[in-house]
Short mmCIF file of C-alpha atoms in Angstrom, two decimals:
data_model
loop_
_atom_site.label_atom_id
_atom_site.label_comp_id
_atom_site.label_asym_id
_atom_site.label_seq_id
_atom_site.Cartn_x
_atom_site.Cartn_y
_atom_site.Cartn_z
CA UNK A 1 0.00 0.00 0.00
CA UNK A 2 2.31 2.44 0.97
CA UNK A 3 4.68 1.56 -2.09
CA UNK A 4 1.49 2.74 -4.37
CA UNK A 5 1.62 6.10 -2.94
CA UNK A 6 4.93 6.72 -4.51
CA UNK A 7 4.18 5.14 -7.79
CA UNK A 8 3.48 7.71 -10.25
CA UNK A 9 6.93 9.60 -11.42
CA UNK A 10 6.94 13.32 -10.47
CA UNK A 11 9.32 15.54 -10.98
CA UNK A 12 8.07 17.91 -8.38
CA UNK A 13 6.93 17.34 -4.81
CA UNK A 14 4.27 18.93 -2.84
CA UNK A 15 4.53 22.64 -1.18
CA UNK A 16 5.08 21.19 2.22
CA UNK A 17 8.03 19.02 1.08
CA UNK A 18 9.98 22.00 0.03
CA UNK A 19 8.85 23.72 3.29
CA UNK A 20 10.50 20.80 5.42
CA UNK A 21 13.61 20.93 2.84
CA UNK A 22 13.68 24.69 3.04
CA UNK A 23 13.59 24.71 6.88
CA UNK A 24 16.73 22.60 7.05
CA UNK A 25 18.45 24.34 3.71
CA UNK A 26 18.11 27.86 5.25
CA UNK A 27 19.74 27.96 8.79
CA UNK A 28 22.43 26.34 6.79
CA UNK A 29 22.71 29.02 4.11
CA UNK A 30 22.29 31.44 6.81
CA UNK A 31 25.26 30.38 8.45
CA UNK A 32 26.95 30.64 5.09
CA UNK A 33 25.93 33.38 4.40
CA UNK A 34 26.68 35.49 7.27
CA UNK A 35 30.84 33.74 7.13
CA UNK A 36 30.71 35.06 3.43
CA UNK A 37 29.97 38.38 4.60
CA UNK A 38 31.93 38.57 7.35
CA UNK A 39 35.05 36.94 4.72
CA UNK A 40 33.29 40.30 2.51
CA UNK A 41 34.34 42.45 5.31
CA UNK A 42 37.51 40.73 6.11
CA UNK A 43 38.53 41.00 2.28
CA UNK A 44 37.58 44.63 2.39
CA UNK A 45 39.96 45.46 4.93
CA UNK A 46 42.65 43.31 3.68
CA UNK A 47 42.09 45.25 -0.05
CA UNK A 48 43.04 48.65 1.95
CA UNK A 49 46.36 47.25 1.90
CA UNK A 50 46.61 47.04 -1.62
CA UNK A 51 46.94 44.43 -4.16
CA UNK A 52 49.52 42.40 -3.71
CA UNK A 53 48.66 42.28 0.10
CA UNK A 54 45.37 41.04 -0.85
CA UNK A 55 46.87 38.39 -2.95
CA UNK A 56 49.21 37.03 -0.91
CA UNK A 57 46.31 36.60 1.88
CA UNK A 58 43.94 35.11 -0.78
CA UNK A 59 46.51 32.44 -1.89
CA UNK A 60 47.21 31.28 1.45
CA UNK A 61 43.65 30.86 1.52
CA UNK A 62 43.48 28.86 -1.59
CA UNK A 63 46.00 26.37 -0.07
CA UNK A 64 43.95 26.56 3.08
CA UNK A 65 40.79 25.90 1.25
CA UNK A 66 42.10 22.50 -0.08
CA UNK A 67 42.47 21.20 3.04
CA UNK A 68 39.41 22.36 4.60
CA UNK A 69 37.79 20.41 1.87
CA UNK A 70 39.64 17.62 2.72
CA UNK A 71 38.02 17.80 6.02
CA UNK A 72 34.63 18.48 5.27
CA UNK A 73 35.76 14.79 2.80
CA UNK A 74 36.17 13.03 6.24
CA UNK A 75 32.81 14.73 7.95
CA UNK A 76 30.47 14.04 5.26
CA UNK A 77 32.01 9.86 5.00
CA UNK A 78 30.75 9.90 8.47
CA UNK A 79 28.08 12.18 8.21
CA UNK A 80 26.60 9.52 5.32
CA UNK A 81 26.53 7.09 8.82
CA UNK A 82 25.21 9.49 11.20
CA UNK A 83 22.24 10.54 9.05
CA UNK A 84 21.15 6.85 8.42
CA UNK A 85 21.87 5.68 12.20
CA UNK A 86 19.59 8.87 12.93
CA UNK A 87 16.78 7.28 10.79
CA UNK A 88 17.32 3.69 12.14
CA UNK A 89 17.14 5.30 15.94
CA UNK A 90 20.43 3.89 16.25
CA UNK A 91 22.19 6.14 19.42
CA UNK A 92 25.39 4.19 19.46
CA UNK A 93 25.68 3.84 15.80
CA UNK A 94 25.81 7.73 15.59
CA UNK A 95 28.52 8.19 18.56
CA UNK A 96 31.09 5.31 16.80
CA UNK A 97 30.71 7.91 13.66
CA UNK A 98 30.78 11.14 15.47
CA UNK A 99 34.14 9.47 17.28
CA UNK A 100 35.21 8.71 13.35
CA UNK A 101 34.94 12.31 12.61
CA UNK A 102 36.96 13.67 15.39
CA UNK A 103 39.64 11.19 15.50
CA UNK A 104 40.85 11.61 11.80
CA UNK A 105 40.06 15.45 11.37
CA UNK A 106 41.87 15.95 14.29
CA UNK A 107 44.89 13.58 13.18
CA UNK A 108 45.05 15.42 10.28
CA UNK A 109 44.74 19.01 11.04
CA UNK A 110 47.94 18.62 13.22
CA UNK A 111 49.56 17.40 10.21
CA UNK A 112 48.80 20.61 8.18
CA UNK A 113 49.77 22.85 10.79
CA UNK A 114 53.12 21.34 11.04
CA UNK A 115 53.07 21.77 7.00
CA UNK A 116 52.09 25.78 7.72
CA UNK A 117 54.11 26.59 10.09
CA UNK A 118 57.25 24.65 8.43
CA UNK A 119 57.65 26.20 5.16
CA UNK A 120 54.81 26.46 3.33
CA UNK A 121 56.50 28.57 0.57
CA UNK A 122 56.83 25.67 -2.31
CA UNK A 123 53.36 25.58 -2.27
CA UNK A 124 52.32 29.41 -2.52
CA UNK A 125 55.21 29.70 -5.04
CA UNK A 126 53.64 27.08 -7.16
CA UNK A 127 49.94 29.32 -6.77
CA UNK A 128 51.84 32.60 -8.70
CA UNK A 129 54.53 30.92 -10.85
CA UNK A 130 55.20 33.04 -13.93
CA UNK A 131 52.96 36.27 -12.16
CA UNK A 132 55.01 39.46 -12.62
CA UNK A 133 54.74 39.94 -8.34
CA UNK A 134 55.13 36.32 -6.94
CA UNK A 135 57.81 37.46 -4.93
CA UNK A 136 55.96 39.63 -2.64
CA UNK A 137 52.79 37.59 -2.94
CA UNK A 138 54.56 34.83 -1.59
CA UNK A 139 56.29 36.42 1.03
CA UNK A 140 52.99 37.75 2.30
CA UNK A 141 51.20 34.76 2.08
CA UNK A 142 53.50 32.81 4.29
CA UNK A 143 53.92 35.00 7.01
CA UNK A 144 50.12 34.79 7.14
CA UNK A 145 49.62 30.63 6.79
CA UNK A 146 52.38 30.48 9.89
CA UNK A 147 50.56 32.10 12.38
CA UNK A 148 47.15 31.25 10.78
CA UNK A 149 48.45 27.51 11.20
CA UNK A 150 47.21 27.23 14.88
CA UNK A 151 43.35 27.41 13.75
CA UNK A 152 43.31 23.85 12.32
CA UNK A 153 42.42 21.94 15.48
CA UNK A 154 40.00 23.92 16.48
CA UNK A 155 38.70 24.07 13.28
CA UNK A 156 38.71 20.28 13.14
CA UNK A 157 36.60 20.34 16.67
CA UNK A 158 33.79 22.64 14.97
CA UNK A 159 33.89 21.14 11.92
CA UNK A 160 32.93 17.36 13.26
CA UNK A 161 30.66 18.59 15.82
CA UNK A 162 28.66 21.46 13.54
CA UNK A 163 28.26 18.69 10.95
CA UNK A 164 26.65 16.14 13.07
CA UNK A 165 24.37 18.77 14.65
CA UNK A 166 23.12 19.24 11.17
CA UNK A 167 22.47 15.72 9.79
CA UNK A 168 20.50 15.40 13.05
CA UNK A 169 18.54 17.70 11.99
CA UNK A 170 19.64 20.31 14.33
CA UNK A 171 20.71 23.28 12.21
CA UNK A 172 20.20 26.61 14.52
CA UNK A 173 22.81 26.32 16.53
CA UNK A 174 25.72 25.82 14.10
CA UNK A 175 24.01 28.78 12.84
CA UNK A 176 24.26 30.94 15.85
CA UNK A 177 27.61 29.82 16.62
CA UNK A 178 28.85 30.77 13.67
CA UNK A 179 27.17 33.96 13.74
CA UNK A 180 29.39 34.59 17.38
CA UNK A 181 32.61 33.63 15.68
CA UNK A 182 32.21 35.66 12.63
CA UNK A 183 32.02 38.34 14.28
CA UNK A 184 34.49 37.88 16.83
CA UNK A 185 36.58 37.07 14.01
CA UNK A 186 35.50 40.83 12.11
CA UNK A 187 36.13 42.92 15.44
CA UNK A 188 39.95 41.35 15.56
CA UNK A 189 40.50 42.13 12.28
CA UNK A 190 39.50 45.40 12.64
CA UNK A 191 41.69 45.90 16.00
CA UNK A 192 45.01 43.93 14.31
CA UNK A 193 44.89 45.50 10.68
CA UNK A 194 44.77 48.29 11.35
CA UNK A 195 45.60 48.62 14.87
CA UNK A 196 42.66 49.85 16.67
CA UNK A 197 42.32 50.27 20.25
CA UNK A 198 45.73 50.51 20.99
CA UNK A 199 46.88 47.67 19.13
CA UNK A 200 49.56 46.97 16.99
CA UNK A 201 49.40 47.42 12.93
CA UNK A 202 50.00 43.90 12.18
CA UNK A 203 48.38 44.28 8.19
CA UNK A 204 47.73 40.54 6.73
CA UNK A 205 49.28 38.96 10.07
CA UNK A 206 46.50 40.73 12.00
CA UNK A 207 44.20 38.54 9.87
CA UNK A 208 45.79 35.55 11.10
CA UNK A 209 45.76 36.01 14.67
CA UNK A 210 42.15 37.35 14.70
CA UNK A 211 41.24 34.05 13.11
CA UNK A 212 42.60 31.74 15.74
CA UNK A 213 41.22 34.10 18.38
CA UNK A 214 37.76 33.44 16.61
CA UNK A 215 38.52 29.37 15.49
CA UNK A 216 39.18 29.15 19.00
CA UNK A 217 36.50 30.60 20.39
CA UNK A 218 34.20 28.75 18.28
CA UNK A 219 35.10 25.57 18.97
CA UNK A 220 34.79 26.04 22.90
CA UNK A 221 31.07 26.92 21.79
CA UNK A 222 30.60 24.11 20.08
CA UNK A 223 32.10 21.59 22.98
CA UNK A 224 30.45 23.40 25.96
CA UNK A 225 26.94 23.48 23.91
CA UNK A 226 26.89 19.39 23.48
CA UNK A 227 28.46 18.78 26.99
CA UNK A 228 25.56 20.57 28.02
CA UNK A 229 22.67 19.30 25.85
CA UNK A 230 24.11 15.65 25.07
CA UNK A 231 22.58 15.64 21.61
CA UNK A 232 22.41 11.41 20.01
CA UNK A 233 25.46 11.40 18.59
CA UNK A 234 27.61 12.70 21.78
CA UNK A 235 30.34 11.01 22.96
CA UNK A 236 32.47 12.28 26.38
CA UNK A 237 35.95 13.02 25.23
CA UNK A 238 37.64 10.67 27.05
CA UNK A 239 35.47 7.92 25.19
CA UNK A 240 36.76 8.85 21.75
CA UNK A 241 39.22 6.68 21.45
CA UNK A 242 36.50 3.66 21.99
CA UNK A 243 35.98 3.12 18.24
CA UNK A 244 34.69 -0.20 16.45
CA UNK A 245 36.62 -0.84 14.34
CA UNK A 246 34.65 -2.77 11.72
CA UNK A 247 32.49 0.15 11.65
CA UNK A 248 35.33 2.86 11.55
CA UNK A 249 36.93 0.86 8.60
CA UNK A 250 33.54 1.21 6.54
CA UNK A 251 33.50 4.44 7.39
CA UNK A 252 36.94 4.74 5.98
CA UNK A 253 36.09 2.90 2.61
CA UNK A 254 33.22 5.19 2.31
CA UNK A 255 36.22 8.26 2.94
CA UNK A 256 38.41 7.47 0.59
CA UNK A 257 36.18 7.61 -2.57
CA UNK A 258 34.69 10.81 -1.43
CA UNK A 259 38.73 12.38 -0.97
CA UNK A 260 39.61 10.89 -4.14
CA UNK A 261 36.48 12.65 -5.82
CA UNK A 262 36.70 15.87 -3.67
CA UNK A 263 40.41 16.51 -3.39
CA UNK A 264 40.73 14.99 -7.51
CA UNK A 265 38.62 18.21 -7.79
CA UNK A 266 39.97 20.56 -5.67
CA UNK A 267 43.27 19.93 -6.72
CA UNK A 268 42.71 20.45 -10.09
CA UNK A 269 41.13 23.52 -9.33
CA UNK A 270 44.40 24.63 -8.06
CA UNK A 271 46.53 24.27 -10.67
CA UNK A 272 43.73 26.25 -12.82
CA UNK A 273 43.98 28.88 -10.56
CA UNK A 274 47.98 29.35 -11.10
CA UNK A 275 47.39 28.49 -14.34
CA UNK A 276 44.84 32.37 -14.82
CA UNK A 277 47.09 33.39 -12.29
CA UNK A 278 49.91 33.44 -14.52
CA UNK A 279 48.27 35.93 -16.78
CA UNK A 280 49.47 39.33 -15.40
CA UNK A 281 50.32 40.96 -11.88
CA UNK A 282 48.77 41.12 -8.96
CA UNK A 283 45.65 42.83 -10.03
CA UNK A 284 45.02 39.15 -11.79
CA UNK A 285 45.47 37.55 -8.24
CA UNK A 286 43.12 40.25 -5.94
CA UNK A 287 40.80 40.73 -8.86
CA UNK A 288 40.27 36.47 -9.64
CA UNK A 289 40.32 36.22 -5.70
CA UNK A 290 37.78 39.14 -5.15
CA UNK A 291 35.59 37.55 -7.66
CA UNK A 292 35.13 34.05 -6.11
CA UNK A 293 34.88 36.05 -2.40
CA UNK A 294 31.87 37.76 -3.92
CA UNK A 295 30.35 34.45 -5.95
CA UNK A 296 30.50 32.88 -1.84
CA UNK A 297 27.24 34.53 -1.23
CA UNK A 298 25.65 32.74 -4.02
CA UNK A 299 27.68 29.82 -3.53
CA UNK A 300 25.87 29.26 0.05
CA UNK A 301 22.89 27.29 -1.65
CA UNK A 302 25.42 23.98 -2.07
CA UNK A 303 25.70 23.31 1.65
CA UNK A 304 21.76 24.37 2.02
CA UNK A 305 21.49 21.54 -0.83
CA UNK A 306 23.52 18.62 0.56
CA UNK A 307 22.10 19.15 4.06
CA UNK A 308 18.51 18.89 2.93
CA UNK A 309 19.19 15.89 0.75
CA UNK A 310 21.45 14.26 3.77
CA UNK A 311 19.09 14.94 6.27
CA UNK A 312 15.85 14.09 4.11
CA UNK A 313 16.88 11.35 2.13
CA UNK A 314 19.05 9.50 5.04
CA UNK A 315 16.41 9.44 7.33
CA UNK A 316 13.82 8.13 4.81
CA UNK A 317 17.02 5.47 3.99
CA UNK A 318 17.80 4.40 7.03
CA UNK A 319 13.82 4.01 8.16
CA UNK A 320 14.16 1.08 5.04
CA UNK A 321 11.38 2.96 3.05
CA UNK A 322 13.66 2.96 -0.54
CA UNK A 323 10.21 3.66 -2.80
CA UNK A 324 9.81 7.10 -0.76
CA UNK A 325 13.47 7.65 -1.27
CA UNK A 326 13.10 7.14 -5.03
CA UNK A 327 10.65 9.60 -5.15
CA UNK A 328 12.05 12.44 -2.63
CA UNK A 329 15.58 11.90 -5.02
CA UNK A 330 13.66 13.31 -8.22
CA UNK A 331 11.57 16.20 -6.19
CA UNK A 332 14.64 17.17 -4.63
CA UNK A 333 16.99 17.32 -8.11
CA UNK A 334 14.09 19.28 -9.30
CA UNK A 335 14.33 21.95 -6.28
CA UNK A 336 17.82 22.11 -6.71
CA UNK A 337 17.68 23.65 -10.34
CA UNK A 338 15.20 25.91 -9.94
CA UNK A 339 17.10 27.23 -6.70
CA UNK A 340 19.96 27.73 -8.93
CA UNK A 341 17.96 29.76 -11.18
CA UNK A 342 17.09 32.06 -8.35
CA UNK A 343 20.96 32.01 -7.55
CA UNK A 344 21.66 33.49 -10.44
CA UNK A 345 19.32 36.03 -10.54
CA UNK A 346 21.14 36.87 -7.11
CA UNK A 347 24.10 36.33 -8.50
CA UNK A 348 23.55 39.45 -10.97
CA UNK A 349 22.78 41.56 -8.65
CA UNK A 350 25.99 41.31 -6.45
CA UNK A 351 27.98 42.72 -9.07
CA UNK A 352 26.91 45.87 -7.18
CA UNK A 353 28.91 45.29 -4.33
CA UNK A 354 32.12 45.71 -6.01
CA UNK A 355 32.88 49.00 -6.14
CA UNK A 356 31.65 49.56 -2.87
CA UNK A 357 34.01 46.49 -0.77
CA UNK A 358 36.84 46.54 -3.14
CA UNK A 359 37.28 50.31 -3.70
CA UNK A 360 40.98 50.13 -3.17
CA UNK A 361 42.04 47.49 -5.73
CA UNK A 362 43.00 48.59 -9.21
CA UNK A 363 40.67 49.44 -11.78
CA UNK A 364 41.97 46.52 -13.67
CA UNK A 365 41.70 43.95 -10.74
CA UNK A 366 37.80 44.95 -9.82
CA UNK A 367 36.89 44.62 -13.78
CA UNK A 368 38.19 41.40 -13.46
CA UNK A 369 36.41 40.77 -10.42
CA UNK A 370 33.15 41.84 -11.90
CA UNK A 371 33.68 39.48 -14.97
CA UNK A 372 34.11 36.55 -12.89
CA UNK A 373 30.97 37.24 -10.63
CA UNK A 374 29.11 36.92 -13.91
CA UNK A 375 30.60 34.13 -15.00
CA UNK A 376 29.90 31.92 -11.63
CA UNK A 377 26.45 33.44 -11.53
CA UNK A 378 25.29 31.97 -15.01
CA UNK A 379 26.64 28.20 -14.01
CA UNK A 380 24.84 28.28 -11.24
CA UNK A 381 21.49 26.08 -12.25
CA UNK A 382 24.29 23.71 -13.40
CA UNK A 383 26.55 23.28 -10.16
CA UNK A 384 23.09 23.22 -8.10
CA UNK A 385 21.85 20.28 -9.91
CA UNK A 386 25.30 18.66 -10.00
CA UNK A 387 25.43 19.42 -6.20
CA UNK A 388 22.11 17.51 -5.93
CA UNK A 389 23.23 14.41 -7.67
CA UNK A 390 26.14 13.84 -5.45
CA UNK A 391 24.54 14.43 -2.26
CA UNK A 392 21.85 12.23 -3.28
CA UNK A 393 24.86 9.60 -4.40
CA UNK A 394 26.60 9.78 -1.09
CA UNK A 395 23.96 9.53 0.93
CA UNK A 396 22.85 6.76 0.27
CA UNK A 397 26.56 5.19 0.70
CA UNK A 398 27.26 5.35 -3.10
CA UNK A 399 30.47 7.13 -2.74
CA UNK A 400 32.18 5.61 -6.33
CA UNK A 401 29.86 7.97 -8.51
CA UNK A 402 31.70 10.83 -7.55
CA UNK A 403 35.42 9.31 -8.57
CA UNK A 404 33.81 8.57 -11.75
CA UNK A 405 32.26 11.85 -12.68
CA UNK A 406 35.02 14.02 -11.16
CA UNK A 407 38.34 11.68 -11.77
CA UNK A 408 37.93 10.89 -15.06
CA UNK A 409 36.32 14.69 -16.16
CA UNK A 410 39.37 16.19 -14.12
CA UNK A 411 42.31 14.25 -15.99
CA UNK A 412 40.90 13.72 -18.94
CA UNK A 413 39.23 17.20 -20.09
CA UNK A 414 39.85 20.28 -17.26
CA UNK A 415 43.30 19.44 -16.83
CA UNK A 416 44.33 19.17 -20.63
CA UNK A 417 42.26 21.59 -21.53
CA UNK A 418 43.48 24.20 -19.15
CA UNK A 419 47.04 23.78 -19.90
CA UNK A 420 45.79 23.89 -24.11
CA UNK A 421 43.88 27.53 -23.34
CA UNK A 422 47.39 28.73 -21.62
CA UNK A 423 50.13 27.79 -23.89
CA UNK A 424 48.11 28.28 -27.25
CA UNK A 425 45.44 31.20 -27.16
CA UNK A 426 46.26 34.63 -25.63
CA UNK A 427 42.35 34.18 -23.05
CA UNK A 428 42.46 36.20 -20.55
CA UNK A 429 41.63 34.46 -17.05
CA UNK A 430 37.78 34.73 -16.61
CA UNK A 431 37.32 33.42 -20.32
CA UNK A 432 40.04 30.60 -19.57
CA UNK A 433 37.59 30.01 -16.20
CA UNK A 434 34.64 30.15 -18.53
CA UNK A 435 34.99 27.88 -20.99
CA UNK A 436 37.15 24.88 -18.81
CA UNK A 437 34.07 25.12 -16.79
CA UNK A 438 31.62 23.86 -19.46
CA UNK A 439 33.08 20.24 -18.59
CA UNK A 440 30.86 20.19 -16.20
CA UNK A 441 28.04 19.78 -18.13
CA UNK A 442 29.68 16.35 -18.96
CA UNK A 443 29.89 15.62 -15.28
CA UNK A 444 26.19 15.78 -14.95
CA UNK A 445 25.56 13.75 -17.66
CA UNK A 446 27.39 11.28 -16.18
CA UNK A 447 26.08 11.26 -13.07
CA UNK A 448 22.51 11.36 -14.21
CA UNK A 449 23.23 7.98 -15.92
CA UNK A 450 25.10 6.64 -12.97
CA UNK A 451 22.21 7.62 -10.39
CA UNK A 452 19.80 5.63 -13.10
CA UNK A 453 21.41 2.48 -11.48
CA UNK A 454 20.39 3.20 -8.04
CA UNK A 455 23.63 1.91 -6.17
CA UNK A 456 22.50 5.24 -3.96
CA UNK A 457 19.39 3.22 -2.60
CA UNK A 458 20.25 1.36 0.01
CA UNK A 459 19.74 1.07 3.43
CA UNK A 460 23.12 1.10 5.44
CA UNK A 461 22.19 0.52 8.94
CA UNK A 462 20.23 -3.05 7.74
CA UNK A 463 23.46 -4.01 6.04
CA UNK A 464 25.28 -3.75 8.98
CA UNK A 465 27.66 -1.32 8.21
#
């Protein structure tokens, strides 16, 4: 009976199914939002310095950015588990994944900061080879990732426990949280800079220590809210350590697809971005970085997207009913491109912002930042509905779709072609951007056929994993 509910194909669900979606997508988005703004501000104060100040702050955060996707990698392999143990009622199947999360991103963030405070040079050369101002860049980008290189644990501490409060289905607190660090983070920019109040004029190293002040901060937050309210998934400190380990290895399977898809990805994204990088001076840098700091407050749909999905679709999993799931997988794709034609729309529109927050970059840098606001803006139906398809892959525990669509688009097409468009046409770097980016299409082709097979629908917690 409840199978013929679900058995005529729509593409769209009803009002109230977006409204439950929406409820979870916004707080998210929210949260988003309100870091992109407050990374708005911070980039506005940083762009008072000038442009090659800007730049080298902006490629240490390009090198910072792979890893944090690297962690978010590890959080949503046991976020996949958490959601699903959440639907099955399963309390002690969401502490052995919550204990998964902490134990490797913490592992690994100490790692990195040895990396960052070592020499992290190599690296930020590699980000500017063949600008006209990598020197300087580079030198200012270190001194920044050095002291910035303290922020990683706590970051790592947030990260796993934010994450789980959302595929719980609690989403306002991360959201207030956040709200409290971002702006702790803003005010110690604005003391350091500068220095306000007293304080020092510490330029792009003020940056740094005003974001471990508010990393730090945020974290404590984070572990005095859930020692307080004991949420499913909590686990005393002192247990962390107590890990199945058949469970942590599955966990671990389930990890190293999604890093091979996510970090395939972000890594090639990296060498595109020295590769446009390599096409002038530092306006190229600030103005390219400016650009994708501005297309973050359009960008904040994704995590709305892949929480909803999680949240929804793992429950729904994990309670065993796979014929709803079907159905709440094609509603949900659905959503997601018509929410990325309403990104775009607000995409447009923050092309306003950029004479007003980057008033002290170079004419030349903010008409390359305006170019490339534009040019994320008009993918954005596209990298919503590609968004969709992998959150609806992963959570259901079908992790190889996204090593399929991103390895094999990544080697075979974005990285050739980006190297083609920079040794044999004379593109500047927003058209370079541009047109490598239509590979995507290609990607969700591919996973559109892959999701056809249904390796997504499955119930984890039944298969005893």
């Amino acid at each position: 009976m409840k199978a013929s509910v679900f058995h005529k194909k729509e593409l769209f669900g009803s009002p109230s199914f977006y409204k439950k979606a929406l409820a979870l997508a916004v707080p998210v988005m929210a949260q988003s939002f309100i870091q992109s703004m407050v990374s708005l501000i911070d980039n506005f104060m940083v762009a008072g310095l000038g442009d090659v100040k800007m730049s080298g702050v902006n490629i240490a955060g390009q090198i910072n950015f792979v890893f944090i996707v690297f962690l978010n990698a590890l959080c949503v392999s046991g976020g996949i588990f958490i959601s699903q143990y959440n639907g099955a009622k399963d309390a002690e199947g969401m502490k052995q994944s919550f204990r998964f999360k902490v134990v490797v991103t913490v592992f690994f963030s100490v790692l990195y900061t040895f990396f960052c405070y070592v020499n992290p040079k190599p690296v930020l050369a590699f980000m500017v080879h063949g600008n006209k101002q990598s020197g300087e860049i580079v030198q200012t980008a270190a001194v920044y990732m050095k002291i910035a290189a303290f922020t990683w644990v706590p970051m790592a501490l947030s990260m796993s426990i934010g994450t789980s409060l959302r595929e719980t289905g609690l989403v306002r607190p991360p959201l207030l949280f956040s709200v409290a660090a971002t702006l702790i983070n803003t005010f110690f920019n604005w003391v350091f800079i500068y220095g306000n109040l007293g304080a020092p004029r510490l330029e792009a190293a003020g940056a740094a220590y005003a974001t471990i002040i508010a990393r730090s901060c945020e974290a404590l937050i984070f572990i005095v809210y859930i020692g307080i309210k004991k949420p499913a998934f909590y686990s005393r400190f002192r247990n962390i350590l107590k890990i199945r380990i058949e469970l942590f290895l599955s966990i671990l399977s389930k990890s190293g697809m999604i890093l091979l898809s996510d970090m395939s990805w972000i890594l090639t994204e990296s060498v595109v971005t020295a590769l446009y990088n390599s096409r002038g001076g530092a306006e190229i840098v600030s103005g390219m970085s400016a650009g994708f700091t501005i297309a973050n407050l359009f960008f904040i749909c994704f995590g709305g997207i892949h929480t909803s999905i999680n949240v929804i679709m793992g429950s729904t999993l994990g309670a065993g009913d796979l014929e709803k799931a079907r159905m709440q997988k094609d509603w949900l794709l659905s959503g997601t491109f018509v929410f990325g034609v309403l990104m775009t729309v607000f995409g447009i529109f923050t092309t306003f912002l950029i004479p007003l927050v980057f008033a002290h970059l170079s004419a030349e840098a903010q008409s390359v930042t305006r170019s490339m606001v534009l040019m994320n803006a008009v993918y954005m139906p596209l990298w919503a509905y590609l968004n969709g398809q992998f959150a609806v892959s992963r959570t259901g525990g079908d992790t190889m779709m996204g090593v399929i669509t991103d390895v094999t688009i990544n080697i075979f097409l974005v990285l050739p072609g980006m190297y083609a468009l920079t040794y044999f046409t004379a593109l500047g770097p927003v058209m370079m951007y541009g047109l490598i980016k239509t590979t995507d299409w290609a990607k969700a082709l591919i996973a559109a056929l892959w999701l056809k097979k249904e390796y997504w629908l499955k119930n984890l917690t039944a298969e005893g994993s």
